[in-house]
Amino acid sequence: MNDIDLSALNDLLQKLFEAASAYPNEIAIGAGGIVVLTIFWMARRNAIRNRLKQYAPKLQMTSFQISPLGRDGFFKIQNSGEPAVLKNIHFSKRKDLTVRDQYRDSKIGKFRDYALLIEATGQERISNQFLITLEYADEKGYTYRQVFDPTGRSSKSPKYIGRKHSRPIS
């Protein structure tokens, strides 16, 4: 059975090689054009993303404190970049955490601090074993996502999500 498949594949490759050898210049020009367009598209995409990252809000976690009873947590961030508008918060690895304050559409100014009070609604106490994901937008409406580790070991750089708003956020 493998002999039949290999012989059919061999015949197909032989026919393709014969067809390609009849028009070598046209195939080379077409393939080269596709490669050039692909390289141009990738370079343009990277340049746009780098430009957006350069002017993006830069949020940094300054502290995360857990109350003595372990039911509440205090998450504090600082914006060292352009102003940002907080859109959404997700907690990874924990389903029973909520934000006590109203945070949607809260503006975080340039060189300003912002604090969130996190509350555990289940029986389990708050520990450092989860990740905090913030979604925020800049003044032009470009939306970013950034992941914070409450242990302070690492904070990922903001990731550009897209333009979710048709008009600038004021």
mmCIF file of C-alpha atoms in Angstrom:
data_model
loop_
_atom_site.group_PDB
_atom_site.id
_atom_site.type_symbol
_atom_site.label_atom_id
_atom_site.label_comp_id
_atom_site.label_asym_id
_atom_site.label_seq_id
_atom_site.Cartn_x
_atom_site.Cartn_y
_atom_site.Cartn_z
ATOM 1 C CA MET A 1 0.000 0.000 0.000
ATOM 2 C CA ASN A 2 2.902 2.361 0.695
ATOM 3 C CA ASP A 3 4.326 1.558 -2.755
ATOM 4 C CA ILE A 4 1.149 2.793 -4.446
ATOM 5 C CA ASP A 5 1.094 6.063 -2.482
ATOM 6 C CA LEU A 6 4.783 6.707 -3.093
ATOM 7 C CA SER A 7 4.539 6.027 -6.800
ATOM 8 C CA ALA A 8 1.526 8.347 -7.124
ATOM 9 C CA LEU A 9 3.393 11.032 -5.195
ATOM 10 C CA ASN A 10 6.459 10.505 -7.388
ATOM 11 C CA ASP A 11 4.346 10.869 -10.554
ATOM 12 C CA LEU A 12 2.751 14.060 -9.234
ATOM 13 C CA LEU A 13 6.129 15.577 -8.356
ATOM 14 C CA GLN A 14 7.495 14.627 -11.774
ATOM 15 C CA LYS A 15 4.575 16.369 -13.520
ATOM 16 C CA LEU A 16 4.968 19.485 -11.355
ATOM 17 C CA PHE A 17 8.693 19.625 -12.069
ATOM 18 C CA GLU A 18 8.080 19.349 -15.823
ATOM 19 C CA ALA A 19 5.442 22.112 -15.700
ATOM 20 C CA ALA A 20 7.721 24.356 -13.625
ATOM 21 C CA SER A 21 10.681 23.832 -15.934
ATOM 22 C CA ALA A 22 8.607 25.118 -18.860
ATOM 23 C CA TYR A 23 8.141 28.526 -17.145
ATOM 24 C CA PRO A 24 11.149 29.039 -14.818
ATOM 25 C CA ASN A 25 11.309 32.843 -15.055
ATOM 26 C CA GLU A 26 7.618 33.425 -14.389
ATOM 27 C CA ILE A 27 7.640 31.077 -11.371
ATOM 28 C CA ALA A 28 10.749 32.718 -9.928
ATOM 29 C CA ILE A 29 9.258 36.201 -10.356
ATOM 30 C CA GLY A 30 5.952 35.132 -8.783
ATOM 31 C CA ALA A 31 7.609 33.387 -5.848
ATOM 32 C CA GLY A 32 9.959 36.321 -5.303
ATOM 33 C CA GLY A 33 7.022 38.735 -5.353
ATOM 34 C CA ILE A 34 5.172 36.668 -2.756
ATOM 35 C CA VAL A 35 8.258 36.570 -0.530
ATOM 36 C CA VAL A 36 8.793 40.348 -0.828
ATOM 37 C CA LEU A 37 5.131 41.085 -0.042
ATOM 38 C CA THR A 38 5.233 38.761 2.977
ATOM 39 C CA ILE A 39 8.382 40.412 4.330
ATOM 40 C CA PHE A 40 6.896 43.889 3.765
ATOM 41 C CA TRP A 41 3.641 42.906 5.553
ATOM 42 C CA MET A 42 5.521 41.434 8.548
ATOM 43 C CA ALA A 43 7.814 44.470 8.869
ATOM 44 C CA ARG A 44 4.876 46.886 8.711
ATOM 45 C CA ARG A 45 2.954 44.902 11.309
ATOM 46 C CA ASN A 46 5.931 44.883 13.692
ATOM 47 C CA ALA A 47 6.527 48.622 13.189
ATOM 48 C CA ILE A 48 2.899 49.417 14.032
ATOM 49 C CA ARG A 49 2.987 47.238 17.162
ATOM 50 C CA ASN A 50 6.288 48.774 18.309
ATOM 51 C CA ARG A 51 4.952 52.295 17.790
ATOM 52 C CA LEU A 52 1.811 51.446 19.790
ATOM 53 C CA LYS A 53 3.903 49.933 22.601
ATOM 54 C CA GLN A 54 6.091 53.032 22.735
ATOM 55 C CA TYR A 55 3.144 55.348 23.417
ATOM 56 C CA ALA A 56 1.112 52.865 25.470
ATOM 57 C CA PRO A 57 0.325 53.431 29.127
ATOM 58 C CA LYS A 58 2.963 51.741 31.290
ATOM 59 C CA LEU A 59 1.399 50.164 34.358
ATOM 60 C CA GLN A 60 3.608 48.734 37.095
ATOM 61 C CA MET A 61 2.550 46.924 40.240
ATOM 62 C CA THR A 62 3.877 48.829 43.245
ATOM 63 C CA SER A 63 2.435 46.640 45.998
ATOM 64 C CA PHE A 64 0.073 43.822 46.871
ATOM 65 C CA GLN A 65 -0.887 43.407 50.500
ATOM 66 C CA ILE A 66 -3.148 40.827 52.117
ATOM 67 C CA SER A 67 -5.159 41.752 55.202
ATOM 68 C CA PRO A 68 -4.354 39.902 58.456
ATOM 69 C CA LEU A 69 -7.534 37.800 58.218
ATOM 70 C CA GLY A 70 -6.792 36.929 54.596
ATOM 71 C CA ARG A 71 -10.201 37.957 53.245
ATOM 72 C CA ASP A 72 -9.116 41.168 51.485
ATOM 73 C CA GLY A 73 -6.194 42.202 49.339
ATOM 74 C CA PHE A 74 -4.909 45.640 48.374
ATOM 75 C CA PHE A 75 -3.510 45.848 44.821
ATOM 76 C CA LYS A 76 -1.703 49.070 43.903
ATOM 77 C CA ILE A 77 -0.417 50.031 40.449
ATOM 78 C CA GLN A 78 1.382 53.070 39.081
ATOM 79 C CA ASN A 79 1.121 54.471 35.570
ATOM 80 C CA SER A 80 4.434 55.849 34.322
ATOM 81 C CA GLY A 81 3.245 56.292 30.735
ATOM 82 C CA GLU A 82 0.341 57.937 28.977
ATOM 83 C CA PRO A 83 -3.085 58.153 30.697
ATOM 84 C CA ALA A 84 -5.124 54.952 30.739
ATOM 85 C CA VAL A 85 -8.773 54.009 31.248
ATOM 86 C CA LEU A 86 -9.338 50.744 33.111
ATOM 87 C CA LYS A 87 -11.775 48.461 31.274
ATOM 88 C CA ASN A 88 -11.741 44.993 32.834
ATOM 89 C CA ILE A 89 -10.063 42.812 35.457
ATOM 90 C CA HIS A 90 -9.671 39.017 35.369
ATOM 91 C CA PHE A 91 -8.267 36.746 38.047
ATOM 92 C CA SER A 92 -6.536 33.589 36.800
ATOM 93 C CA LYS A 93 -6.506 30.439 38.945
ATOM 94 C CA ARG A 94 -9.133 31.906 41.338
ATOM 95 C CA LYS A 95 -12.869 32.133 40.655
ATOM 96 C CA ASP A 96 -13.909 33.530 44.054
ATOM 97 C CA LEU A 97 -12.167 36.922 43.885
ATOM 98 C CA THR A 98 -14.020 40.155 43.198
ATOM 99 C CA VAL A 99 -13.103 43.837 43.142
ATOM 100 C CA ARG A 100 -14.955 45.746 45.829
ATOM 101 C CA ASP A 101 -14.647 49.170 44.164
ATOM 102 C CA GLN A 102 -16.193 50.449 40.934
ATOM 103 C CA TYR A 103 -13.265 50.223 38.519
ATOM 104 C CA ARG A 104 -14.713 50.281 35.003
ATOM 105 C CA ASP A 105 -13.897 53.465 33.088
ATOM 106 C CA SER A 106 -11.648 54.696 35.904
ATOM 107 C CA LYS A 107 -8.960 56.969 34.555
ATOM 108 C CA ILE A 108 -5.359 56.426 35.648
ATOM 109 C CA GLY A 109 -3.434 59.609 34.947
ATOM 110 C CA LYS A 110 0.191 59.962 33.966
ATOM 111 C CA PHE A 111 2.528 59.349 36.938
ATOM 112 C CA ARG A 112 -0.465 58.503 39.155
ATOM 113 C CA ASP A 113 -1.187 55.593 41.474
ATOM 114 C CA TYR A 114 -4.371 53.537 41.443
ATOM 115 C CA ALA A 115 -5.492 51.087 44.121
ATOM 116 C CA LEU A 116 -7.986 48.221 44.006
ATOM 117 C CA LEU A 117 -9.490 46.413 46.963
ATOM 118 C CA ILE A 118 -9.840 42.693 46.172
ATOM 119 C CA GLU A 119 -12.193 40.539 48.232
ATOM 120 C CA ALA A 120 -12.464 36.751 48.541
ATOM 121 C CA THR A 121 -16.118 35.689 48.338
ATOM 122 C CA GLY A 122 -15.540 31.974 48.964
ATOM 123 C CA GLN A 123 -14.252 30.076 51.966
ATOM 124 C CA GLU A 124 -10.616 30.134 50.853
ATOM 125 C CA ARG A 125 -8.328 32.946 51.980
ATOM 126 C CA ILE A 126 -6.455 35.150 49.544
ATOM 127 C CA SER A 127 -2.922 34.018 48.772
ATOM 128 C CA ASN A 128 -0.363 35.013 46.147
ATOM 129 C CA GLN A 129 -1.174 31.998 43.967
ATOM 130 C CA PHE A 130 -3.102 33.766 41.190
ATOM 131 C CA LEU A 131 -2.556 36.225 38.348
ATOM 132 C CA ILE A 132 -4.264 39.576 37.800
ATOM 133 C CA THR A 133 -5.037 40.529 34.198
ATOM 134 C CA LEU A 134 -5.926 44.157 33.505
ATOM 135 C CA GLU A 135 -7.474 45.395 30.283
ATOM 136 C CA TYR A 136 -7.140 49.116 29.688
ATOM 137 C CA ALA A 137 -7.334 51.616 26.872
ATOM 138 C CA ASP A 138 -5.250 54.656 26.031
ATOM 139 C CA GLU A 139 -6.673 58.047 25.056
ATOM 140 C CA LYS A 140 -6.871 57.095 21.382
ATOM 141 C CA GLY A 141 -8.983 54.002 22.107
ATOM 142 C CA TYR A 142 -6.306 51.345 21.617
ATOM 143 C CA THR A 143 -6.865 48.514 24.080
ATOM 144 C CA TYR A 144 -4.109 46.643 25.912
ATOM 145 C CA ARG A 145 -3.911 43.616 28.203
ATOM 146 C CA GLN A 146 -1.293 43.194 30.914
ATOM 147 C CA VAL A 147 -0.742 40.351 33.391
ATOM 148 C CA PHE A 148 0.519 40.969 36.920
ATOM 149 C CA ASP A 149 1.846 38.410 39.402
ATOM 150 C CA PRO A 150 1.020 39.409 43.016
ATOM 151 C CA THR A 151 4.205 37.758 44.279
ATOM 152 C CA GLY A 152 6.154 40.473 42.467
ATOM 153 C CA ARG A 153 8.289 37.965 40.571
ATOM 154 C CA SER A 154 7.247 39.081 37.121
ATOM 155 C CA SER A 155 5.014 41.485 35.275
ATOM 156 C CA LYS A 156 4.495 40.989 31.573
ATOM 157 C CA SER A 157 4.680 43.908 29.197
ATOM 158 C CA PRO A 158 1.369 45.211 27.819
ATOM 159 C CA LYS A 159 -0.046 43.347 24.850
ATOM 160 C CA TYR A 160 -1.938 45.283 22.183
ATOM 161 C CA ILE A 161 -5.405 43.771 21.729
ATOM 162 C CA GLY A 162 -6.981 46.076 19.188
ATOM 163 C CA ARG A 163 -9.019 49.181 18.738
ATOM 164 C CA LYS A 164 -12.309 48.440 20.441
ATOM 165 C CA HIS A 165 -13.624 52.010 20.488
ATOM 166 C CA SER A 166 -14.559 53.948 17.386
ATOM 167 C CA ARG A 167 -13.934 57.324 19.067
ATOM 168 C CA PRO A 168 -11.244 58.537 21.469
ATOM 169 C CA ILE A 169 -11.931 58.073 25.158
ATOM 170 C CA SER A 170 -12.181 61.341 27.078
#
